[in-house]
Every structure is written in structure tokens, then in C-alpha cells.
Amino acid sequence: ASETLTGHEGLVRAVAIAHLDGRPVAVTGDGGGAIRIWDLSTGRPHRQPLTGHTGWVNAVAIAHLDGRPVAVTGGGGAIRIWDLTTGNSTAPPLSVPGAVHALATAATGPGGGISLVIAGTGLAHVTLTV
């Protein structure tokens, strides 16, 4: 069975799947800069949209920090990291030159870091400690 998730105000340009509180969720980003977390069991939003990007959200990737799921989002020349449990940003935005078109993540270990590979106006590798 399929279901349409309604709530974005523009094109959805990015999506990633995670588990939050034991339930499957989709994390989506749109052209207006909004990030939505959807409970895939119910088809409803898990919380209010996460805001902070000033333009398109072109990329979403999922990682885990200290056992908590986080979404790394990119667009409009910035990378943001969101704690999916609280909906809060975990660190100030990371400015990057040009547009972000794709992200890949990996946890770097128990010290709380995330390793990012960012594709956009070139390719960059960044290790963040949050």
C-alpha cells in the first residue's frame, strides 16, 4: 500500500529514512527550507517542521550520535545537524561554499563526531565533533 505524505509547501528535494523511538520515520527537505519528520506507521508528521535553512534543502543524511538519531541537512550554502528526538539543532550551521547537492555521513566513534562527505560545488570531507 502507498500513501501520500502531505505538508510540504514546495518540491521535496531530499529524503532519508531513520528509526525514532522504535518507529520508522522519513526525514524530508523542501524548496522553502523546511525539514519534516514523518511517522511512516501513521503517515502523519512526527512534529512541527524544523526550520533554519534559508533556501532549498537538497540533501538529508542520517547518523547516530551517542545512540541518538540525527539528521544532517544541506542546502543554501549551509549544513545543519538536528537531533531527531528533540527537534533541536545540535550545533551552529556549518557554512560551505556554493550549493550542497548530496551528503553522506558516518559516526567517527564514541567521542561524538560525525564524518561528512559533501558534494556540491566540488567535493569536501569534513569531520565535525558535536
mmCIF file of C-alpha atoms in Angstrom:
data_model
loop_
_atom_site.group_PDB
_atom_site.id
_atom_site.type_symbol
_atom_site.label_atom_id
_atom_site.label_comp_id
_atom_site.label_asym_id
_atom_site.label_seq_id
_atom_site.Cartn_x
_atom_site.Cartn_y
_atom_site.Cartn_z
ATOM 1 C CA ALA A 1 0.000 0.000 0.000
ATOM 2 C CA SER A 2 1.173 3.524 -0.657
ATOM 3 C CA GLU A 3 0.242 6.813 0.923
ATOM 4 C CA THR A 4 0.954 10.427 0.007
ATOM 5 C CA LEU A 5 2.521 12.463 2.800
ATOM 6 C CA THR A 6 1.023 15.944 2.551
ATOM 7 C CA GLY A 7 2.504 19.016 4.196
ATOM 8 C CA HIS A 8 5.419 20.477 2.269
ATOM 9 C CA GLU A 9 4.902 23.822 0.553
ATOM 10 C CA GLY A 10 7.157 23.102 -2.382
ATOM 11 C CA LEU A 11 9.044 20.353 -4.099
ATOM 12 C CA VAL A 12 10.576 17.729 -1.851
ATOM 13 C CA ARG A 13 14.231 17.565 -2.869
ATOM 14 C CA ALA A 14 15.693 15.291 -0.193
ATOM 15 C CA VAL A 15 14.624 12.265 1.840
ATOM 16 C CA ALA A 16 16.219 9.803 4.260
ATOM 17 C CA ILE A 17 14.830 7.018 6.440
ATOM 18 C CA ALA A 18 15.576 6.507 10.153
ATOM 19 C CA HIS A 19 14.159 4.891 13.287
ATOM 20 C CA LEU A 20 12.969 7.169 16.068
ATOM 21 C CA ASP A 21 11.576 5.802 19.325
ATOM 22 C CA GLY A 22 11.382 2.374 17.680
ATOM 23 C CA ARG A 23 9.282 3.607 14.753
ATOM 24 C CA PRO A 24 10.272 4.149 11.121
ATOM 25 C CA VAL A 25 10.371 7.806 10.082
ATOM 26 C CA ALA A 26 11.152 9.683 6.892
ATOM 27 C CA VAL A 27 13.074 12.951 7.085
ATOM 28 C CA THR A 28 12.306 15.208 4.121
ATOM 29 C CA GLY A 29 13.526 18.621 2.979
ATOM 30 C CA ASP A 30 11.842 21.067 0.620
ATOM 31 C CA GLY A 31 12.424 24.126 -1.522
ATOM 32 C CA GLY A 32 11.351 26.518 1.215
ATOM 33 C CA GLY A 33 13.988 25.312 3.670
ATOM 34 C CA ALA A 34 11.688 23.219 5.868
ATOM 35 C CA ILE A 35 12.638 19.802 7.246
ATOM 36 C CA ARG A 36 9.783 17.458 8.131
ATOM 37 C CA ILE A 37 9.866 14.238 10.113
ATOM 38 C CA TRP A 38 7.127 11.781 9.155
ATOM 39 C CA ASP A 39 5.954 8.787 11.188
ATOM 40 C CA LEU A 40 5.757 6.133 8.480
ATOM 41 C CA SER A 41 3.488 3.933 10.619
ATOM 42 C CA THR A 42 0.742 6.567 10.635
ATOM 43 C CA GLY A 43 1.607 8.762 7.635
ATOM 44 C CA ARG A 44 1.443 11.829 9.869
ATOM 45 C CA PRO A 45 4.063 14.415 10.812
ATOM 46 C CA HIS A 46 6.037 13.404 13.908
ATOM 47 C CA ARG A 47 6.456 17.045 14.995
ATOM 48 C CA GLN A 48 6.345 20.592 13.677
ATOM 49 C CA PRO A 49 8.739 21.328 10.774
ATOM 50 C CA LEU A 50 12.364 22.053 11.616
ATOM 51 C CA THR A 51 13.389 25.435 10.251
ATOM 52 C CA GLY A 52 16.697 27.190 9.811
ATOM 53 C CA HIS A 53 17.720 26.798 6.176
ATOM 54 C CA THR A 54 17.267 29.889 4.032
ATOM 55 C CA GLY A 55 16.742 28.106 0.726
ATOM 56 C CA TRP A 56 16.416 24.691 -0.824
ATOM 57 C CA VAL A 57 17.194 21.650 1.295
ATOM 58 C CA ASN A 58 18.908 19.483 -1.302
ATOM 59 C CA ALA A 59 20.328 16.739 0.903
ATOM 60 C CA VAL A 60 19.427 14.756 4.023
ATOM 61 C CA ALA A 61 21.519 12.038 5.641
ATOM 62 C CA ILE A 62 21.061 10.141 8.914
ATOM 63 C CA ALA A 63 23.722 9.400 11.540
ATOM 64 C CA HIS A 64 23.761 8.404 15.217
ATOM 65 C CA LEU A 65 25.466 10.349 18.000
ATOM 66 C CA ASP A 66 25.684 8.715 21.416
ATOM 67 C CA GLY A 67 22.838 6.403 20.405
ATOM 68 C CA ARG A 68 20.563 9.259 19.282
ATOM 69 C CA PRO A 69 19.462 9.612 15.663
ATOM 70 C CA VAL A 70 20.423 12.883 13.996
ATOM 71 C CA ALA A 71 19.634 14.282 10.577
ATOM 72 C CA VAL A 72 22.318 16.163 8.690
ATOM 73 C CA THR A 73 20.727 18.542 6.191
ATOM 74 C CA GLY A 74 22.291 20.648 3.482
ATOM 75 C CA GLY A 75 21.197 23.476 1.277
ATOM 76 C CA GLY A 76 21.579 27.175 0.729
ATOM 77 C CA GLY A 77 25.307 27.073 1.489
ATOM 78 C CA ALA A 78 24.910 25.581 4.971
ATOM 79 C CA ILE A 79 24.962 22.217 6.733
ATOM 80 C CA ARG A 80 22.794 21.749 9.834
ATOM 81 C CA ILE A 81 22.613 18.860 12.298
ATOM 82 C CA TRP A 82 19.295 18.114 14.009
ATOM 83 C CA ASP A 83 18.616 15.864 16.997
ATOM 84 C CA LEU A 84 15.577 13.922 15.767
ATOM 85 C CA THR A 85 14.430 13.138 19.318
ATOM 86 C CA THR A 86 14.194 16.782 20.424
ATOM 87 C CA GLY A 87 13.941 18.582 17.077
ATOM 88 C CA ASN A 88 16.745 20.932 18.148
ATOM 89 C CA SER A 89 19.795 21.899 16.151
ATOM 90 C CA THR A 90 22.849 20.343 17.825
ATOM 91 C CA ALA A 91 25.417 22.890 16.630
ATOM 92 C CA PRO A 92 25.653 26.187 14.774
ATOM 93 C CA PRO A 93 25.269 25.880 10.990
ATOM 94 C CA LEU A 94 28.407 24.992 9.059
ATOM 95 C CA SER A 95 28.876 27.356 6.114
ATOM 96 C CA VAL A 96 30.041 25.754 2.886
ATOM 97 C CA PRO A 97 30.875 27.429 -0.427
ATOM 98 C CA GLY A 98 28.152 27.018 -3.015
ATOM 99 C CA ALA A 99 25.184 24.702 -3.047
ATOM 100 C CA VAL A 100 25.023 21.333 -1.282
ATOM 101 C CA HIS A 101 23.685 18.609 -3.584
ATOM 102 C CA ALA A 102 24.415 15.416 -1.638
ATOM 103 C CA LEU A 103 25.619 14.283 1.783
ATOM 104 C CA ALA A 104 26.939 11.049 3.231
ATOM 105 C CA THR A 105 27.613 10.511 6.935
ATOM 106 C CA ALA A 106 29.321 8.133 9.318
ATOM 107 C CA ALA A 107 29.799 8.288 13.078
ATOM 108 C CA THR A 108 33.503 8.581 13.918
ATOM 109 C CA GLY A 109 33.296 6.870 17.292
ATOM 110 C CA PRO A 110 32.169 7.301 20.887
ATOM 111 C CA GLY A 111 33.658 10.818 21.098
ATOM 112 C CA GLY A 112 30.631 12.318 19.376
ATOM 113 C CA GLY A 113 31.958 13.091 15.908
ATOM 114 C CA ILE A 114 30.323 12.787 12.520
ATOM 115 C CA SER A 115 32.331 12.424 9.343
ATOM 116 C CA LEU A 116 30.648 14.123 6.363
ATOM 117 C CA VAL A 117 31.255 13.887 2.659
ATOM 118 C CA ILE A 118 29.623 16.840 0.923
ATOM 119 C CA ALA A 119 29.012 17.049 -2.820
ATOM 120 C CA GLY A 120 28.192 20.366 -4.367
ATOM 121 C CA THR A 121 30.444 22.915 -5.986
ATOM 122 C CA GLY A 122 33.245 20.379 -5.577
ATOM 123 C CA LEU A 123 33.744 17.563 -3.103
ATOM 124 C CA ALA A 124 34.647 18.087 0.520
ATOM 125 C CA HIS A 125 35.247 15.865 3.531
ATOM 126 C CA VAL A 126 34.616 17.374 6.953
ATOM 127 C CA THR A 127 34.778 15.792 10.407
ATOM 128 C CA LEU A 128 32.545 17.522 12.960
ATOM 129 C CA THR A 129 32.545 16.992 16.690
ATOM 130 C CA VAL A 130 29.160 17.752 18.194
#
